[in-house]
Structures are given as C-alpha cells and as structure tokens.
Coordinates of C-alpha atoms in Angstrom, one line a residue:
Chain A
M28 CA 0.0 0.0 0.0
S29 CA 1.2 3.5 -0.7
T30 CA 2.4 5.4 2.3
Y31 CA -0.7 7.5 3.0
T32 CA -1.8 8.1 6.6
N33 CA -5.5 7.9 7.6
E34 CA -5.6 11.6 8.0
E35 CA -4.5 12.1 4.3
I36 CA -7.1 9.6 3.3
I37 CA -9.7 11.6 5.2
R38 CA -8.5 14.9 3.6
Y39 CA -8.8 13.3 0.2
V40 CA -12.4 12.3 0.8
E41 CA -13.2 15.6 2.3
D42 CA -11.7 17.3 -0.7
E43 CA -9.1 19.1 1.4
L44 CA -6.0 18.1 -0.6
S45 CA -4.2 20.4 -3.0
S46 CA -4.9 19.6 -6.7
E47 CA -1.4 18.0 -7.0
E48 CA -1.9 15.8 -3.9
K49 CA -5.3 14.8 -5.1
Q50 CA -4.1 13.9 -8.6
K51 CA -1.3 11.8 -7.1
M52 CA -3.7 9.9 -4.8
E53 CA -6.1 9.3 -7.6
T54 CA -3.4 7.8 -9.7
D55 CA -2.3 5.6 -6.7
L56 CA -5.9 4.6 -6.1
R57 CA -6.2 2.9 -9.5
S58 CA -3.5 0.4 -8.7
D59 CA -3.5 0.2 -4.9
T60 CA -6.4 -1.9 -3.6
A61 CA -5.5 -1.5 0.1
L62 CA -5.6 2.3 -0.3
A63 CA -9.0 2.0 -2.1
E64 CA -10.3 -0.1 0.8
S65 CA -9.2 2.5 3.3
V66 CA -11.0 5.2 1.3
A67 CA -14.1 3.0 1.1
L68 CA -13.8 2.3 4.9
Y69 CA -13.7 6.0 5.7
R70 CA -16.7 6.7 3.5
K71 CA -18.6 3.9 5.2
L72 CA -17.6 4.9 8.7
K73 CA -18.6 8.5 8.2
E74 CA -21.9 7.6 6.6
T75 CA -22.7 5.2 9.4
L76 CA -21.9 7.6 12.2
E77 CA -23.8 10.4 10.4
Q78 CA -26.9 8.2 10.1
R79 CA -26.8 6.5 13.5
L80 CA -25.3 9.0 16.0
P81 CA -28.5 11.1 16.1
A82 CA -31.2 9.8 18.4
D83 CA -33.4 7.3 16.7
E84 CA -36.8 7.7 18.3
G85 CA -38.3 5.1 16.0
A86 CA -35.8 2.5 17.1
A87 CA -36.4 3.3 20.8
A88 CA -40.2 3.0 20.2
L89 CA -39.8 -0.3 18.3
R90 CA -37.6 -1.7 21.1
R91 CA -40.3 -0.9 23.6
T92 CA -42.8 -2.8 21.4
L93 CA -40.4 -5.7 21.0
G94 CA -40.0 -5.8 24.8
D95 CA -43.7 -6.2 25.2
M96 CA -43.9 -8.9 22.6
R97 CA -41.0 -10.7 24.1
G98 CA -42.8 -11.0 27.4
K99 CA -45.8 -12.3 25.7
Y100 CA -44.3 -14.7 23.2
F101 CA -41.2 -16.0 25.0
A102 CA -41.2 -15.7 28.8
G103 CA -42.5 -18.8 30.4
L104 CA -43.1 -20.6 27.1
A105 CA -39.9 -22.6 27.0
A106 CA -40.2 -26.0 25.5
G107 CA -41.5 -28.5 28.1
K108 CA -42.1 -25.8 30.7
T109 CA -45.7 -25.9 31.8
G110 CA -47.8 -25.4 34.9
P111 CA -46.7 -23.3 37.8
E112 CA -43.1 -23.0 36.6
A113 CA -44.2 -21.4 33.4
E114 CA -46.6 -19.1 35.2
S115 CA -43.9 -17.9 37.6
T116 CA -41.5 -17.2 34.7
A117 CA -44.1 -15.3 32.8
G118 CA -44.6 -12.9 35.6
K119 CA -41.0 -11.8 36.1
V120 CA -38.6 -9.7 34.1
V121 CA -36.5 -11.9 31.9
K122 CA -32.8 -11.6 32.4
M123 CA -31.3 -10.7 29.1
R124 CA -27.8 -11.8 28.0
V125 CA -27.4 -9.2 25.2
S126 CA -26.1 -6.3 27.2
V127 CA -27.4 -3.6 24.9
V128 CA -30.9 -5.0 25.3
R129 CA -30.5 -5.3 29.0
R130 CA -29.4 -1.7 29.4
L131 CA -32.3 -0.4 27.3
V132 CA -34.7 -2.4 29.4
V133 CA -33.1 -1.1 32.6
G134 CA -33.3 2.4 31.1
M135 CA -37.0 2.0 30.2
A136 CA -37.9 0.8 33.6
A137 CA -36.0 3.7 35.2
A138 CA -37.6 6.2 32.8
A139 CA -41.0 4.9 33.6
A140 CA -40.3 5.4 37.3
I141 CA -39.0 8.9 36.6
L142 CA -42.3 9.7 35.0
I143 CA -44.2 8.8 38.1
A144 CA -41.7 10.4 40.4
V145 CA -42.6 12.7 43.2
V146 CA -42.3 16.5 43.0
M147 CA -40.5 17.9 46.0
L148 CA -38.5 20.9 47.3
W149 CA -35.3 22.3 45.9
P150 CA -33.6 24.8 48.2
S151 CA -33.0 27.6 45.6
D152 CA -33.9 31.2 45.2
Y153 CA -35.6 30.5 41.8
L154 CA -36.9 27.0 42.2
N155 CA -38.8 25.3 44.9
K156 CA -39.8 22.3 43.0
Y157 CA -38.1 19.7 40.9
G158 CA -38.8 16.1 40.0
E159 CA -37.1 13.7 42.4
T160 CA -35.6 10.8 40.6
Q161 CA -35.4 7.3 41.9
M162 CA -33.0 4.8 40.5
V163 CA -35.0 1.6 39.9
G164 CA -35.0 -1.3 37.6
V165 CA -31.4 -2.2 38.2
T166 CA -32.0 -5.3 40.3
E167 CA -32.1 -8.9 39.1
R168 CA -29.9 -8.1 36.2
G169 CA -26.9 -10.4 36.6
E170 CA -23.4 -9.9 37.8
G171 CA -20.6 -7.3 37.7
N172 CA -21.7 -3.8 36.8
D173 CA -25.3 -4.4 37.7
T174 CA -24.3 -5.3 41.3
L175 CA -22.5 -2.0 41.3
M176 CA -25.6 -0.3 40.0
E177 CA -27.7 -1.9 42.6
K178 CA -25.4 -0.6 45.4
A179 CA -25.4 2.9 43.7
S180 CA -29.2 2.9 43.6
A181 CA -29.5 2.0 47.3
F182 CA -27.5 5.2 48.1
F183 CA -29.1 7.3 45.4
N184 CA -32.6 6.5 46.5
T185 CA -31.9 7.5 50.0
G186 CA -30.4 10.8 49.0
A187 CA -26.8 9.7 49.7
F188 CA -25.6 11.1 46.4
D189 CA -22.0 11.5 47.6
K190 CA -21.9 7.8 48.2
A191 CA -23.7 6.9 45.0
L192 CA -21.3 9.0 42.9
P193 CA -18.1 6.9 43.1
L194 CA -20.1 3.7 42.3
L195 CA -21.8 5.3 39.3
D196 CA -18.5 6.6 38.2
Q197 CA -17.0 3.2 38.5
A198 CA -19.9 1.6 36.6
Y199 CA -19.7 4.1 33.8
K200 CA -15.9 3.8 33.5
A201 CA -16.2 0.1 33.3
D202 CA -18.7 0.4 30.4
T203 CA -18.8 3.8 28.7
T204 CA -21.9 2.8 26.8
N205 CA -23.9 2.6 30.0
Q206 CA -26.2 5.5 29.7
T207 CA -28.1 4.6 32.9
A208 CA -24.9 5.1 34.9
L209 CA -24.0 8.3 33.1
F210 CA -27.4 9.8 33.5
Y211 CA -27.6 9.1 37.2
R212 CA -24.0 10.2 37.7
G213 CA -25.0 13.5 36.1
V214 CA -28.1 13.9 38.4
A215 CA -26.0 12.9 41.5
R216 CA -23.4 15.5 40.6
L217 CA -26.1 18.1 40.3
H218 CA -27.3 17.2 43.8
T219 CA -23.8 17.5 45.2
G220 CA -23.3 20.9 43.7
A221 CA -20.8 19.8 40.9
I222 CA -22.9 21.6 38.4
D223 CA -20.3 21.9 35.6
E224 CA -19.5 18.2 35.8
A225 CA -23.2 17.4 36.0
R226 CA -23.8 19.3 32.8
K227 CA -21.1 17.5 31.0
D228 CA -22.7 14.1 31.8
L229 CA -26.2 15.3 30.9
Q230 CA -25.1 16.9 27.7
V231 CA -23.5 13.6 26.6
V232 CA -26.6 11.6 27.6
F233 CA -28.8 14.1 25.7
E234 CA -26.6 13.8 22.6
R235 CA -26.4 10.1 22.6
G236 CA -30.2 10.0 22.4
S237 CA -30.9 7.2 24.8
I238 CA -34.2 6.8 26.6
F239 CA -32.9 9.4 29.1
R240 CA -32.6 12.1 26.5
G241 CA -35.7 14.0 27.7
E242 CA -34.8 13.6 31.3
A243 CA -31.2 14.8 30.6
A244 CA -32.6 17.9 29.0
F245 CA -34.9 18.5 31.9
Y246 CA -32.0 18.3 34.4
M247 CA -29.9 20.6 32.2
A248 CA -32.7 23.1 32.4
L249 CA -32.9 22.7 36.1
S250 CA -29.2 23.3 36.5
Y251 CA -29.5 26.6 34.7
A252 CA -32.7 27.6 36.5
Q253 CA -30.9 26.9 39.8
K254 CA -28.2 29.4 38.8
G255 CA -30.8 32.0 37.7
D256 CA -30.2 31.6 34.0
K257 CA -33.8 31.4 32.9
T258 CA -33.2 31.9 29.2
T259 CA -30.8 28.9 28.9
A260 CA -33.1 26.9 31.2
R261 CA -36.0 27.6 28.8
S262 CA -33.9 26.7 25.8
W263 CA -33.3 23.3 27.4
I264 CA -37.0 22.8 28.1
D265 CA -37.7 23.5 24.5
K266 CA -35.5 20.5 23.5
I267 CA -37.8 18.1 25.3
P268 CA -40.4 16.6 22.9
A269 CA -44.0 16.6 24.1
G270 CA -44.8 13.2 25.6
A271 CA -41.2 12.3 26.2
P272 CA -40.0 11.3 29.7
G273 CA -39.3 14.5 31.5
A274 CA -41.9 16.5 29.5
D275 CA -44.4 16.6 32.4
K276 CA -41.9 17.9 34.9
A277 CA -40.6 20.4 32.3
T278 CA -44.0 21.9 32.0
G279 CA -44.1 22.6 35.7
L280 CA -40.6 24.0 35.6
R281 CA -41.5 26.3 32.7
K282 CA -44.4 27.7 34.6
K283 CA -42.2 28.3 37.6
L284 CA -39.7 30.2 35.4
E285 CA -42.4 32.5 34.0
Chain B
M22 CA -36.8 -7.2 -8.9
A23 CA -40.4 -6.8 -7.8
I24 CA -41.1 -5.9 -4.2
H25 CA -42.6 -8.8 -2.3
P26 CA -46.0 -8.2 -0.6
D27 CA -44.3 -9.1 2.7
Q28 CA -42.6 -5.7 2.4
R29 CA -45.5 -4.7 4.7
Y30 CA -43.6 -6.3 7.6
L31 CA -40.7 -3.9 7.0
E32 CA -43.1 -1.0 6.8
G33 CA -44.7 -2.1 10.0
L34 CA -41.3 -2.2 11.8
L35 CA -40.4 1.3 10.4
S36 CA -43.7 2.7 11.7
N37 CA -43.6 0.7 14.9
D38 CA -47.0 -0.8 14.0
N39 CA -48.0 -2.8 17.1
Q40 CA -50.3 -5.2 15.1
I41 CA -47.6 -6.0 12.5
V42 CA -44.9 -6.5 15.2
E43 CA -47.3 -8.8 17.1
E44 CA -48.0 -10.7 13.8
I45 CA -44.3 -11.2 13.3
Y46 CA -43.9 -12.6 16.8
R47 CA -47.1 -14.8 16.6
L48 CA -46.3 -16.3 13.2
F49 CA -42.5 -16.5 13.2
S50 CA -41.2 -16.7 16.7
P51 CA -42.2 -20.3 17.4
G52 CA -40.2 -21.7 14.5
I53 CA -37.1 -19.7 15.4
R54 CA -37.3 -20.4 19.1
G55 CA -37.6 -24.1 18.3
W56 CA -34.6 -24.1 16.0
I57 CA -32.4 -22.2 18.5
I58 CA -33.4 -24.4 21.5
Q59 CA -32.8 -27.5 19.3
N60 CA -29.3 -26.1 18.6
S61 CA -27.9 -25.6 22.1
G62 CA -29.8 -22.4 22.9
T63 CA -32.1 -21.4 25.7
E64 CA -35.4 -19.6 25.7
D65 CA -33.6 -16.4 26.6
D66 CA -31.1 -16.9 23.7
A67 CA -34.0 -17.3 21.3
A68 CA -35.8 -14.2 22.6
D69 CA -32.5 -12.1 22.3
I70 CA -31.7 -13.4 18.9
F71 CA -35.2 -12.9 17.6
Q72 CA -35.4 -9.3 19.0
E73 CA -31.9 -8.3 17.8
S74 CA -32.5 -9.7 14.3
I75 CA -35.6 -7.6 14.0
I76 CA -33.7 -4.5 15.1
D77 CA -31.0 -5.3 12.5
I78 CA -33.7 -5.6 9.8
Y79 CA -35.2 -2.3 11.0
N80 CA -31.8 -0.6 10.8
Q81 CA -31.2 -1.9 7.3
A82 CA -34.6 -0.8 6.2
K83 CA -34.2 2.6 7.7
Y84 CA -30.6 3.4 6.9
K85 CA -30.0 1.3 3.8
G86 CA -33.4 1.4 2.1
L87 CA -33.7 -2.4 2.4
Q88 CA -36.8 -3.6 0.5
L89 CA -38.1 -7.1 0.5
T90 CA -38.0 -9.0 -2.8
C91 CA -38.6 -12.4 -1.1
P92 CA -40.9 -13.7 1.6
F93 CA -40.3 -12.4 5.1
Q94 CA -40.4 -15.7 6.9
P95 CA -37.3 -17.4 5.4
F96 CA -35.5 -14.1 5.3
L97 CA -36.0 -13.5 9.1
L98 CA -35.1 -17.1 9.8
L99 CA -31.8 -16.8 8.0
V100 CA -31.0 -13.6 9.7
C101 CA -31.7 -15.2 13.1
K102 CA -29.7 -18.3 12.2
R103 CA -26.7 -16.4 11.1
K104 CA -26.8 -14.4 14.3
W105 CA -27.1 -17.5 16.5
L106 CA -24.3 -19.3 14.7
N107 CA -22.0 -16.3 15.3
E108 CA -23.1 -16.1 18.9
I109 CA -22.3 -19.7 19.6
K110 CA -19.0 -19.4 17.8
K111 CA -18.1 -16.5 20.2
R112 CA -19.0 -18.7 23.1
G113 CA -16.6 -21.3 21.8
A114 CA -19.4 -23.9 21.4
R115 CA -19.5 -26.5 18.7
Q116 CA -21.0 -25.4 15.4
V117 CA -24.6 -26.5 15.1
T118 CA -25.9 -28.3 12.1
K119 CA -29.4 -29.5 13.1
S120 CA -32.1 -28.2 11.0
S121 CA -35.8 -28.4 11.5
D122 CA -36.9 -26.6 8.3
D123 CA -36.4 -26.8 4.6
L124 CA -35.3 -23.6 2.9
S125 CA -34.3 -25.3 -0.3
E126 CA -37.4 -24.0 -2.0
Y127 CA -36.1 -20.4 -1.7
G128 CA -33.7 -18.8 -4.1
E129 CA -30.2 -17.6 -3.6
D130 CA -31.6 -14.0 -3.2
V131 CA -33.1 -14.9 0.2
F132 CA -29.7 -16.1 1.4
A133 CA -27.9 -13.1 -0.1
A134 CA -30.4 -10.6 1.4
A135 CA -30.0 -12.2 4.9
E136 CA -26.2 -12.3 4.6
R137 CA -26.2 -8.7 3.6
V138 CA -28.2 -7.7 6.7
G139 CA -25.8 -9.6 8.9
V140 CA -22.6 -8.3 7.4
E141 CA -23.8 -4.6 7.4
E142 CA -25.0 -4.7 10.9
E143 CA -21.9 -6.4 12.2
K144 CA -19.9 -3.6 10.6
A145 CA -22.0 -0.9 12.1
R146 CA -21.7 -2.6 15.6
L147 CA -17.9 -2.8 15.1
F148 CA -17.8 0.9 14.2
F149 CA -19.7 1.9 17.4
Q150 CA -17.7 -0.4 19.6
Q151 CA -14.6 1.3 18.4
F152 CA -16.2 4.7 18.6
E153 CA -16.8 4.1 22.3
R154 CA -13.0 3.5 22.8
L155 CA -12.3 7.1 21.8
G156 CA -11.7 9.7 24.4
E157 CA -14.6 11.7 25.7
K158 CA -13.5 14.9 23.8
C159 CA -13.2 13.0 20.5
R160 CA -16.6 11.4 20.9
E161 CA -18.1 14.8 21.8
I162 CA -16.5 16.5 18.7
L163 CA -17.6 13.7 16.3
R164 CA -21.1 13.5 17.8
M165 CA -21.6 17.2 17.3
S166 CA -19.8 17.4 13.9
L167 CA -21.4 14.5 12.3
T168 CA -25.0 15.2 13.1
G169 CA -25.7 18.0 10.6
Q170 CA -25.2 21.0 12.8
R171 CA -23.3 24.0 11.4
Q172 CA -19.5 23.5 12.1
E173 CA -19.1 27.2 13.0
K174 CA -21.8 26.9 15.6
I175 CA -20.3 23.7 17.0
A176 CA -16.9 25.4 17.3
E177 CA -18.5 28.2 19.2
A178 CA -20.4 25.8 21.5
L179 CA -17.2 23.9 22.2
G180 CA -15.2 27.2 22.7
V181 CA -12.7 26.4 20.0
T182 CA -11.9 27.9 16.6
Y183 CA -13.3 26.6 13.5
G184 CA -9.9 25.6 12.2
Y185 CA -9.1 23.7 15.4
L186 CA -12.4 21.9 15.3
R187 CA -11.8 20.7 11.7
K188 CA -8.3 19.6 12.6
K189 CA -9.4 17.8 15.7
K190 CA -12.3 16.1 14.0
S191 CA -10.0 14.8 11.3
E192 CA -7.6 13.5 14.0
C193 CA -10.4 11.8 15.8
M194 CA -11.7 10.1 12.7
A195 CA -8.2 9.0 11.8
T196 CA -7.8 7.4 15.3
L197 CA -11.2 5.8 14.9
M198 CA -10.2 4.4 11.5
T199 CA -7.1 3.0 13.0
Y200 CA -9.1 1.3 15.8
V201 CA -11.5 -0.1 13.2
Q202 CA -8.8 -1.4 10.9
A203 CA -7.0 -3.1 13.9
A204 CA -10.2 -4.7 15.2
A205 CA -11.3 -5.8 11.7
G206 CA -7.8 -7.3 11.2
Q207 CA -8.0 -9.2 14.5
G208 CA -11.4 -10.5 13.6
A209 CA -10.2 -11.7 10.2
A210 CA -7.1 -13.3 11.9
S211 CA -9.2 -15.1 14.5
Q212 CA -11.6 -16.2 11.9
A213 CA -8.8 -17.6 9.8
A214 CA -7.3 -19.4 12.8
S215 CA -10.7 -21.0 13.8

C-alpha cells in the first residue's frame, strides 16, 4: 500500500488536498487496492456515524414494542415448561444476556419510574420544585456492573448522592456505553453541587439520544434555572419533545420560570 | 426485482405498528425459538436473537433502504440463524448443524439478502464499539460534527476555533479508522485461525 496516513485519506475524501496531492492519490488509487479499501472504509464509517449517531426515536419505540412482545411470546413458554413453573417465569422480568438490550430495558424501567416520580422541594432562590428521581429497575440483572448499579441505587434513592457517585463513576468507566450510569451520575453530581461536571454528563446523555434524552434535557434546564439563567433553562426545556420522559416535569418548571 | 407483498412487515417495523410486530412474533417466533433451542440455545437466547434480528432488519430498512423481494419468513429465519451461529462461535461452542426446516425452495436471493443484513449490521456494531473507545473529547466532537449542525456553531459551542475543530475532527476520525482497521484485522485473523 502507498504510504498514506489515515488523515491524508480523510483529507482526500473531504476534498481538502491540493490539486497535485489529489491527482497523485487518484493515480495511486487505481493500482492500490489497500488504499482503495481504506478510502471506502472512511466513507462507510462517516456515513454510518452520520446516520446513527443522532437519536433514533423510531428504534427506541420499536424496542419498547419488542420488549412487550418478548414477554408475551417468549417468557414462560420454553419447551417443556408448563404449569406453575411457566406461570412464575411469565410474571418476572426476563434476564437478558445481550447487554445492549439489557441496558435499554433497565433504562426504560428507570424512565418509567421517573415519569411517576414525586415533585419535591429544591432549596433555591428560583426554584422550589423539581422532579425527584429514583434509580429503579437495576436489580435482578446479573453480575458485575449491575451489582455496582444496585449498590449505587441504594445510596441514590436514600439521597446519599455523595456515596452513589463513586459507584456510578466506576460503573460508567467500566462500560462507557452505560447511559443509565452516566445519566444518574449527572443527576447525582447536580445534587452534590458539581454543576459543571453534571452538565457535561447530561449533555452527553442528551446527545447520545438514549431513553434518558428528555430527562437529561430537563436536568440541564434545572441546572441553569438553579443558577438563575432562565433563558438557557427555557432553551433546554424546548428540547424536550411533548410526551417524552421529562416533559411533564418540564411543563411545571417552565411555569415556575415564568 | 419486484417488491414482495411481505414488504408490509418492514413498513410495520419502520412505523412501529403494534399489530404488525405482534403478527411477526405470533407467526415466526415459534419456529425460530424451536430451532435455537434445538441447537444448544435457551429460551432467553432465542428471545434475544429474535429481537436483535428484528432490530437489524429495521436498521437496514431505515438506513440502507432495504426492500423485501422475497418472503419475510425465510429471510427472518436466515438472519436469526446467522446471528445465532455467530453467537455460539463467540461462546466457543460446537458449530450446530441440526435443521428443522427446509429452505431449499427459496432462491439464492433470500440467502444473499439475509447475509447482507448480517454483514452490514456487524460492521455498524464494530464501528460503534470502536467509537466508544475514543476519548470523551473526541466522541463529543464527532457526535456534534457528524449530526448535521453547522460547524461554526459547533466550534462556538465547544469554545474552540473553526480551524481547530476541523483539525481535531480529522484526527479523531483517523484514530477511529485505526481502531476499526485493527479490530477488523483481529477479527479476520481469529476467523482464519478458527
């Protein structure tokens, strides 16, 4: 393969090479299959990220439907499993081996709990209400990180955010795709006054477009409201689609800001 | 090639049509569950494979414009089978060969379509696995830069110059490419060794 770096390949695709450089690379491309493969890889990589990095609400909704069907058509219907054994299996949450699925289910359970969460006091000059969040749905999920999440939720749900924080931090570092850990780390940071750090977490959660997207936007709004920045707070509320988790609480917060 | 009437299943997935999704589960999950359980899997394995295969098909329909030119049932079955065979290979188990169904009546196009879904989705998964290995700053820059927002606005939001953002984005993509190339190389090597 010709001696091109990946950065040069990227610059070629992005049309950032000089005309001489471009001409030379095009000549090499005709005879160098490895170089052509690298160019094709970059195009594919860029296209895939562009398509799939934004939140896919359709996929999230479909996953929820699939989750419902799974319970109906798989749980408790294993071959040869009948009677009380089958009934007891049908009633409980199925432990999933595919980690992505598992996290989404955990996320959905948590988001559902968030929706029904209680409104309570926030000691601030601007706000006296916010949606209390409970970490739920992280039990009975297997080993390792989930045990960590269970411990974190025990602290989190009793308001011991300083104790929950290192556990959530550990869980997230062990698996940086764990949006549940990242979201609750952000909320815990907010409760402990580490507002800048909290915003960083919540911003990432919002951009990754998980089930926590609306909730992350709500807590971003709350962080600005708490600091008296009503304009930015409102701009974050505007990012929460109607009907999304967090929308109900956001409506209350908007009224308070006005 | 003419679009098969079963294209309605894909449309149903794209619009999250509850009735269509239920129909897919009702009609097709028993056969696939049976095959997976017969071939060293459990009920949970079957549910995972079935669910993730449907998501793969959804992704291909949404992002790659997949249209069905063959019946849905053998297509879905082949997507599930491919996924399960890969899964048990990862677990180091013996390759399964038992078959409870006859797909010989279907043409090569069904096999090719199912294979394409599997290959494309594996590639996308590899890209995202490697994306997660990037540092937080790189991920943030790429996430913002590749989602259609104006680059000048992104630079402002990140508190950097436009020139710096372009340079950094290029560096991050180059690193990601290196990760992907190394991972794909490892995958090919282990496949060749197995």
